[in-house]
mmCIF file of C-alpha atoms in Angstrom:
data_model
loop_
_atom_site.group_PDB
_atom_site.id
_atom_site.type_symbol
_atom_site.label_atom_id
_atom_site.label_comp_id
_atom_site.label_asym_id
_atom_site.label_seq_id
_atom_site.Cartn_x
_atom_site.Cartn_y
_atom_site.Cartn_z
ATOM 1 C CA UNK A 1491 106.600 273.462 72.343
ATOM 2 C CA UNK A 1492 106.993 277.084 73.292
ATOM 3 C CA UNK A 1493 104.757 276.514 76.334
ATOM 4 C CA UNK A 1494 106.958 273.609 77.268
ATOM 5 C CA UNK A 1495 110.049 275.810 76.833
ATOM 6 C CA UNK A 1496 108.695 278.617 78.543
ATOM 7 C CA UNK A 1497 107.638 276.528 81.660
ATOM 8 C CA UNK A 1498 111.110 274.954 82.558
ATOM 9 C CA UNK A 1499 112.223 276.609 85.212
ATOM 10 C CA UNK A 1500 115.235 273.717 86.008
ATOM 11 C CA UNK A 1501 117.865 274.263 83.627
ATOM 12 C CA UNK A 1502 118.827 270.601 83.567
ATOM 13 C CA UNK A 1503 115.197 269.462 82.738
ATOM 14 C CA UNK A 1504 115.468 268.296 78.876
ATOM 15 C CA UNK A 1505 112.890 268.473 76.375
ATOM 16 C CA UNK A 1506 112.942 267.008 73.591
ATOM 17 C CA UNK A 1507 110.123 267.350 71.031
ATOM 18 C CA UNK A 1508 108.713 264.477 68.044
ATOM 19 C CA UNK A 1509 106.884 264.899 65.598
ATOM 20 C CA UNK A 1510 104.725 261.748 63.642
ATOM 21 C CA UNK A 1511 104.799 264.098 60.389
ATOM 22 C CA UNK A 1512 106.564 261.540 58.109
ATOM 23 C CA UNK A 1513 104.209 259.315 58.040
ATOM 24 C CA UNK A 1514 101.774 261.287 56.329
ATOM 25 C CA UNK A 1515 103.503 264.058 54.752
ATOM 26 C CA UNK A 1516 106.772 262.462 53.778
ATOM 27 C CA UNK A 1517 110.805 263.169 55.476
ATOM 28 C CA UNK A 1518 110.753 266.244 54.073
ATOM 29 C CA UNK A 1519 108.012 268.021 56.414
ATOM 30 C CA UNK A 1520 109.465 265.821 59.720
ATOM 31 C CA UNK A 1521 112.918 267.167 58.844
ATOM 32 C CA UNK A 1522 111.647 270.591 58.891
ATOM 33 C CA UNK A 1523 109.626 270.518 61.655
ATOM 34 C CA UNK A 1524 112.329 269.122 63.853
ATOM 35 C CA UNK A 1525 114.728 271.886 62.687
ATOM 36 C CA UNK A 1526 111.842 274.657 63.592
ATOM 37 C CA UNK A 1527 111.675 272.401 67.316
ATOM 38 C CA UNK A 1528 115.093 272.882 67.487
ATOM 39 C CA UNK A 1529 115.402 276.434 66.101
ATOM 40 C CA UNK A 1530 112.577 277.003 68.996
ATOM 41 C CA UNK A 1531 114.925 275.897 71.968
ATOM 42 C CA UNK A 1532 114.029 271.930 72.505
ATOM 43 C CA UNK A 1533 117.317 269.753 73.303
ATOM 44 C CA UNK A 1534 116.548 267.169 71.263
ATOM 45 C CA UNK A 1535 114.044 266.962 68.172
ATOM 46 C CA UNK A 1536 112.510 263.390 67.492
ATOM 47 C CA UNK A 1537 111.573 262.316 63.815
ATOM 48 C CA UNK A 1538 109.220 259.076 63.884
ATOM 49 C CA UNK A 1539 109.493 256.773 61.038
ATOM 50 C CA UNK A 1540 113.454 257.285 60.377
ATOM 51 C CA UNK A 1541 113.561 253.250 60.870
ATOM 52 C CA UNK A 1542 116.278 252.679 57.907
ATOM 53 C CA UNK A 1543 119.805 253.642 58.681
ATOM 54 C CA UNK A 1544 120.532 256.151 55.630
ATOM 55 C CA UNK A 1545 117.111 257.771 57.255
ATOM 56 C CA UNK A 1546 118.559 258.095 60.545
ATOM 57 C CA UNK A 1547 122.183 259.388 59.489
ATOM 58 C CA UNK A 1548 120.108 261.708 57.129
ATOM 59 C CA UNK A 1549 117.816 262.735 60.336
ATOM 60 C CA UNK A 1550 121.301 263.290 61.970
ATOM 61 C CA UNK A 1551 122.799 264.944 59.143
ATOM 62 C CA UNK A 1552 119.915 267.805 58.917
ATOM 63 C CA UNK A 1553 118.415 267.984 62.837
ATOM 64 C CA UNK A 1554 120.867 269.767 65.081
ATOM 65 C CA UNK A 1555 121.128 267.905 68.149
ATOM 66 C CA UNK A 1556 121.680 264.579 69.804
ATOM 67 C CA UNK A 1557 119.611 261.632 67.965
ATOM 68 C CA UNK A 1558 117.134 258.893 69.873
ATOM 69 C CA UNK A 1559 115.981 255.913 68.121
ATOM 70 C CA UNK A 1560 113.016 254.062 69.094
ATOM 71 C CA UNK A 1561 113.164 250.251 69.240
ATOM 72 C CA UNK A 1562 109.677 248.662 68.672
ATOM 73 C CA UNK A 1563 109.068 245.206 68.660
ATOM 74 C CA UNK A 1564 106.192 246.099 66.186
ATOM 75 C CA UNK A 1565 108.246 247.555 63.382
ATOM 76 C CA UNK A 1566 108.947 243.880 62.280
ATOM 77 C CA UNK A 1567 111.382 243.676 60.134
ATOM 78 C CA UNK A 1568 112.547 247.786 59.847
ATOM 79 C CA UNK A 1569 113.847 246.993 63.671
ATOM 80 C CA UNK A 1570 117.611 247.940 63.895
ATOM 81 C CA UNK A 1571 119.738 246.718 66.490
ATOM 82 C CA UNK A 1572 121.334 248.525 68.489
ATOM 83 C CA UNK A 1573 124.726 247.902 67.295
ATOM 84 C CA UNK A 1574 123.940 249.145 64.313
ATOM 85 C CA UNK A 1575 122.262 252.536 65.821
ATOM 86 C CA UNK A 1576 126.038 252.424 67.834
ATOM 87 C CA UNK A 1577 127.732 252.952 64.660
ATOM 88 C CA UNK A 1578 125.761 255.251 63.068
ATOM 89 C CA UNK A 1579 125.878 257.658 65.739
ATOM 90 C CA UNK A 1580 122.606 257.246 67.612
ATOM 91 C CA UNK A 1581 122.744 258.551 71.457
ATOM 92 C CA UNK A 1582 120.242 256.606 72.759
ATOM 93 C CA UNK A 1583 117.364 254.088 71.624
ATOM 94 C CA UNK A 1584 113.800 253.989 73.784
ATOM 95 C CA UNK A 1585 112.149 250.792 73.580
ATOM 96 C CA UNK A 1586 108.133 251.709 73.896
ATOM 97 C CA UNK A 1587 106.595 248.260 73.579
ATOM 98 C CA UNK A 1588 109.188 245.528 75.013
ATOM 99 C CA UNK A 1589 107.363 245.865 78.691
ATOM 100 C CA UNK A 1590 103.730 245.204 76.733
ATOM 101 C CA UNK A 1591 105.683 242.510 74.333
ATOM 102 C CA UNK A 1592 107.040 240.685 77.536
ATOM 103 C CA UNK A 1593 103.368 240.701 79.190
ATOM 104 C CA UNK A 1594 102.084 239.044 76.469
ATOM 105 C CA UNK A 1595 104.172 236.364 75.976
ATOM 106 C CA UNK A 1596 104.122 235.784 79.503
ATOM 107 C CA UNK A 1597 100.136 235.726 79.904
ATOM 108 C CA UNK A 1598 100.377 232.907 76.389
ATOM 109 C CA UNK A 1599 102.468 230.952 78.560
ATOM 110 C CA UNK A 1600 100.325 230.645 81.380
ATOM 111 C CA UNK A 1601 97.137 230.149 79.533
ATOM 112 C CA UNK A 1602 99.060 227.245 77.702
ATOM 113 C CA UNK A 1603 99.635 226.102 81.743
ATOM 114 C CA UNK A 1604 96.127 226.253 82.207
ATOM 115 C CA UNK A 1605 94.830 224.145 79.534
ATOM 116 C CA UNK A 1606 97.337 221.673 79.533
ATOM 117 C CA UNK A 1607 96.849 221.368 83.329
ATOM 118 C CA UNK A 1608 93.364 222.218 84.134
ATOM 119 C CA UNK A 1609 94.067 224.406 87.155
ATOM 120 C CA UNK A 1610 95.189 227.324 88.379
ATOM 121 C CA UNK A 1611 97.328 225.302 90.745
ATOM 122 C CA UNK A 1612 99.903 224.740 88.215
ATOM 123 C CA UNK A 1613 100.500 228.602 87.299
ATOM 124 C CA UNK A 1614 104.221 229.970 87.997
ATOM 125 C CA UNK A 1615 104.165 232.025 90.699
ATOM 126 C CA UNK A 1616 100.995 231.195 91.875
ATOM 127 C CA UNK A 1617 100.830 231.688 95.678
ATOM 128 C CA UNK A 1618 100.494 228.655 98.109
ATOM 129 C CA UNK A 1619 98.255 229.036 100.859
ATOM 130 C CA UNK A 1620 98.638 227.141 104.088
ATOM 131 C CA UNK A 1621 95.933 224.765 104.825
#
């Protein structure tokens, strides 16, 4: 982090640091090491694995600084939506895996095509040659 900080030389450049800390040594330790990110100079300090919302408003209760969720099509059933991250008072939301989530449901569907049909003829957007 402090080699990060000490790098920017464009004032409007934001960095914003996470830390996966929760998972294996509890809230408590993320918490912390957010504030010490934040204490340090980042604009923004990132706890993964705040997935309920009275861990988020808790994460935005005790970390100075604007709060991102991340939306992940694997967290199952801990996803929020973002209407509820609206009204608890989340900035912003990144969604890491919806681009990977979409390719694979897209390459199912076109293997379906193929074995139902038998050729690549039928694919969508398979390109039609002349001839």
């Amino acid at each position: 982090m402090k080699a990060a900080l000490d790098a920017r030389r464009d004032p409007d450049l934001f960095i914003a640091a996470r830390t996966d800390a929760a998972s294996v040594e509890g809230l408590e330790s993320a918490i912390e090491r957010c504030q010490l990110f934040m204490e340090a100079g980042a604009d923004m300090a990132k706890p993964m694995g705040f997935d309920t919302i009275p861990e988020i408003k808790r994460a935005m209760r005790e970390i100075p600084g604007p709060h991102m969720a991340t939306l992940s099509q694997a967290a199952g059933p801990k996803a929020r939506s973002l209407s509820e991250l609206d009204a608890a008072g989340v900035c912003s939301a990144t969604f890491p895996s919806i681009a990977l989530f979409a390719a694979v449901h897209a390459v199912r569907n076109v293997v379906r095509v193929l074995k139902r049909s038998d050729t690549a003829r039928a694919m969508p957007g398979t390109p039609r040659l002349a001839g």
